[in-house]
Amino acid sequence: MTYIKPARIVASPCPERALRPTVNDIAREAGVSLATVDRVLNARPGVRDKTIRAVNEAISRLGYVRDLTAANLARGRNYRVAVVLPDTESQFIQSLAKSLAEAGSMAATSRTELRLHRFPAEDPHALAALLSTLPDRDYVGVALLAPETPVLRDAVRGLRSRGLPVVALVSELPNAGCDHFVGIDNRAAGRTAGVMMGRFLGGGPGQVMVLGQSLLARDMIERRHGFDEVMQRDFPGLDVLQSLETHGSPATLRQVVAEMLSNAPDVRGIYAMGDGNRALTQLIEDMRLNGKLTVICHELTPHVRFALEQGQITAVITQNLGHLARSTLRVLRAKVDNQPLDEGQEQIRIEIVLRENLPAQPAPALEPRIDQVA
């Protein structure tokens, strides 16, 4: 019998790892020092345009892909971000704050810290004063939900001039020069409400009441425009009344809605573009109008969920707040690192909820840590 000696098996280095270019390869290819490569990669000043081009061309030729996580760990870098929300009793704002706290807790392992700040909802000057202090608190980025005013526009521009990216949440700030908007397409949401209202009411005849907190808020403006587009085009038999502003006050909402219902007896539907659904459903119940009106609102808050189950609200246009919160952190990190966004991943989608497809009750979220405005 012939004995065959087994071949010796020698593990070879991973070819992918062996071929992966490093900063040393970039420096050698571009003919510069490692320190120069580091300055270019981190967009630090003091490098000539010709040298920057040489380094970037070397990166392109070598196919270098930077591992930002490893680089940030090596530098001990932290992402400390501020999220600024109005200080109101709105269930939507409270739900959003909890979703942001949960996203911040999950992101802590990637060296991200989220701090929540609240400001008086009707005081743009207090908001501007708060924003002016953020660059001195070691924040790297800011996310903000607020109406766009001249004072706010100046404050946002001040933040960006000091190197902080600013992301608008839920309601766009188109004239403030923010770096990104995280939220649904509010004009499309208004069009969606128009389609549902028109079909639920059979095209008319009748009147439709429209409620909003403030027409200074961009999300309210966009929703109203989208709603009107569909109603005028597809349901001309329905008369859409002027917007009623409530300014976030339940008492004001009750007053203006009661007056409108008294003066417009043909109202068959109500489109509630913002908060105030608790006061609205209570008023409808007090006036014995349950089941007689088609009510379409936004955001699946705890009260809206209950009102859907009871048949007080007909349909809800909502968005996944967990997705919105996680997207906010991803977008801010990408802006800080000057990296491209995955637009598909960051698109917040419009969802329609009826009593028949009401999702299961979510688990309680973490209570957010809040810095109040003095």
Short mmCIF file of C-alpha atoms in Angstrom, two decimals, residues 55-197:
data_model
loop_
_atom_site.label_atom_id
_atom_site.label_comp_id
_atom_site.label_asym_id
_atom_site.label_seq_id
_atom_site.Cartn_x
_atom_site.Cartn_y
_atom_site.Cartn_z
CA VAL A 55 -5.30 63.50 -2.71
CA ASN A 56 -8.87 63.15 -4.01
CA GLU A 57 -7.60 61.81 -7.34
CA ALA A 58 -5.49 59.25 -5.48
CA ILE A 59 -8.54 58.23 -3.44
CA SER A 60 -10.52 57.77 -6.65
CA ARG A 61 -7.81 55.74 -8.38
CA LEU A 62 -7.30 53.46 -5.40
CA GLY A 63 -11.02 53.03 -4.66
CA TYR A 64 -10.48 54.00 -1.04
CA VAL A 65 -13.63 53.85 1.14
CA ARG A 66 -13.29 55.47 4.52
CA ASP A 67 -14.44 53.58 7.62
CA LEU A 68 -15.95 56.50 9.52
CA THR A 69 -16.91 54.39 12.52
CA ALA A 70 -13.33 53.23 13.01
CA ALA A 71 -11.99 56.73 12.40
CA ASN A 72 -14.33 58.27 14.95
CA LEU A 73 -13.53 55.59 17.51
CA ALA A 74 -9.83 56.19 16.98
CA ARG A 75 -10.31 59.92 17.52
CA GLY A 76 -12.69 59.38 20.42
CA ARG A 77 -15.25 61.49 18.60
CA ASN A 78 -18.81 61.82 19.93
CA TYR A 79 -21.91 63.04 18.13
CA ARG A 80 -23.79 65.26 20.57
CA VAL A 81 -26.96 66.52 18.91
CA ALA A 82 -29.69 68.86 20.11
CA VAL A 83 -33.36 68.36 19.27
CA VAL A 84 -35.56 71.41 19.87
CA LEU A 85 -39.34 70.98 20.22
CA PRO A 86 -42.18 73.27 21.35
CA ASP A 87 -43.23 72.93 24.97
CA THR A 88 -46.89 72.02 24.58
CA GLU A 89 -49.34 69.42 25.87
CA SER A 90 -49.73 68.06 22.35
CA GLN A 91 -49.84 64.28 22.37
CA PHE A 92 -48.07 64.28 19.02
CA ILE A 93 -45.15 66.31 20.38
CA GLN A 94 -44.94 64.06 23.46
CA SER A 95 -44.98 60.94 21.27
CA LEU A 96 -42.30 62.41 19.02
CA ALA A 97 -40.14 63.28 22.04
CA LYS A 98 -40.39 59.69 23.31
CA SER A 99 -39.50 58.26 19.90
CA LEU A 100 -36.47 60.54 19.74
CA ALA A 101 -35.40 59.46 23.24
CA GLU A 102 -35.67 55.82 22.22
CA ALA A 103 -33.67 56.42 19.03
CA GLY A 104 -31.03 58.28 21.05
CA SER A 105 -30.76 55.40 23.51
CA MET A 106 -30.27 52.91 20.66
CA ALA A 107 -27.65 55.15 19.02
CA ALA A 108 -25.60 55.54 22.21
CA THR A 109 -23.45 52.53 21.23
CA SER A 110 -22.31 54.47 18.15
CA ARG A 111 -21.14 57.38 20.29
CA THR A 112 -24.27 59.47 19.65
CA GLU A 113 -25.88 61.50 22.42
CA LEU A 114 -29.26 63.17 21.94
CA ARG A 115 -30.39 66.01 24.18
CA LEU A 116 -33.93 67.38 24.01
CA HIS A 117 -34.70 71.06 24.54
CA ARG A 118 -38.15 72.64 24.79
CA PHE A 119 -39.18 76.25 24.10
CA PRO A 120 -42.42 78.23 24.66
CA ALA A 121 -44.50 77.44 21.59
CA GLU A 122 -45.71 81.00 21.00
CA ASP A 123 -42.42 82.81 21.72
CA PRO A 124 -40.04 82.90 18.70
CA HIS A 125 -37.63 85.18 20.58
CA ALA A 126 -37.20 82.62 23.37
CA LEU A 127 -36.53 79.99 20.69
CA ALA A 128 -33.93 82.19 19.01
CA ALA A 129 -32.24 82.82 22.37
CA LEU A 130 -32.08 79.09 23.03
CA LEU A 131 -30.63 78.34 19.58
CA SER A 132 -27.94 80.99 20.05
CA THR A 133 -26.57 79.07 23.06
CA LEU A 134 -26.24 75.68 21.36
CA PRO A 135 -22.87 76.21 19.59
CA ASP A 136 -21.24 76.76 23.00
CA ARG A 137 -22.52 73.42 24.39
CA ASP A 138 -20.37 71.10 22.24
CA TYR A 139 -23.22 70.11 19.94
CA VAL A 140 -22.37 68.94 16.43
CA GLY A 141 -25.86 69.34 14.93
CA VAL A 142 -29.40 70.55 15.63
CA ALA A 143 -32.86 69.22 14.71
CA LEU A 144 -35.76 71.64 15.04
CA LEU A 145 -39.56 71.69 14.93
CA ALA A 146 -40.91 75.26 14.85
CA PRO A 147 -42.86 77.69 12.64
CA GLU A 148 -40.72 79.71 10.26
CA THR A 149 -40.42 83.37 11.29
CA PRO A 150 -37.83 86.05 10.44
CA VAL A 151 -36.33 85.64 13.92
CA LEU A 152 -36.02 81.88 13.45
CA ARG A 153 -34.48 82.24 9.99
CA ASP A 154 -31.75 84.47 11.42
CA ALA A 155 -31.14 82.04 14.29
CA VAL A 156 -30.79 79.06 11.93
CA ARG A 157 -28.39 80.96 9.71
CA GLY A 158 -26.38 81.83 12.81
CA LEU A 159 -26.07 78.15 13.73
CA ARG A 160 -24.95 77.19 10.24
CA SER A 161 -22.43 80.03 10.11
CA ARG A 162 -20.79 78.44 13.15
CA GLY A 163 -20.56 75.07 11.48
CA LEU A 164 -23.62 73.27 12.90
CA PRO A 165 -25.87 71.48 10.41
CA VAL A 166 -29.57 72.11 11.04
CA VAL A 167 -32.37 69.68 10.18
CA ALA A 168 -36.05 70.70 10.07
CA LEU A 169 -38.48 68.18 11.57
CA VAL A 170 -42.11 67.53 10.53
CA SER A 171 -42.60 71.07 9.17
CA GLU A 172 -40.23 72.44 6.54
CA LEU A 173 -38.30 75.70 6.91
CA PRO A 174 -37.72 76.43 3.21
CA ASN A 175 -36.33 79.94 3.61
CA ALA A 176 -34.07 79.34 6.60
CA GLY A 177 -31.38 77.44 4.70
CA CYS A 178 -31.62 74.20 6.67
CA ASP A 179 -29.43 71.31 5.57
CA HIS A 180 -32.29 68.80 5.29
CA PHE A 181 -35.96 68.16 6.05
CA VAL A 182 -37.09 65.00 7.85
CA GLY A 183 -40.81 64.33 7.57
CA ILE A 184 -43.58 63.44 5.19
CA ASP A 185 -44.46 65.42 2.06
CA ASN A 186 -47.13 67.60 3.67
CA ARG A 187 -48.61 68.75 0.38
CA ALA A 188 -49.10 65.11 -0.61
CA ALA A 189 -50.61 64.45 2.82
CA GLY A 190 -53.14 67.24 2.20
CA ARG A 191 -53.99 65.77 -1.21
CA THR A 192 -54.48 62.39 0.45
CA ALA A 193 -56.89 63.96 2.94
CA GLY A 194 -58.77 65.56 0.05
CA VAL A 195 -59.22 62.26 -1.76
CA MET A 196 -60.52 60.54 1.38
CA MET A 197 -62.83 63.41 2.33
#
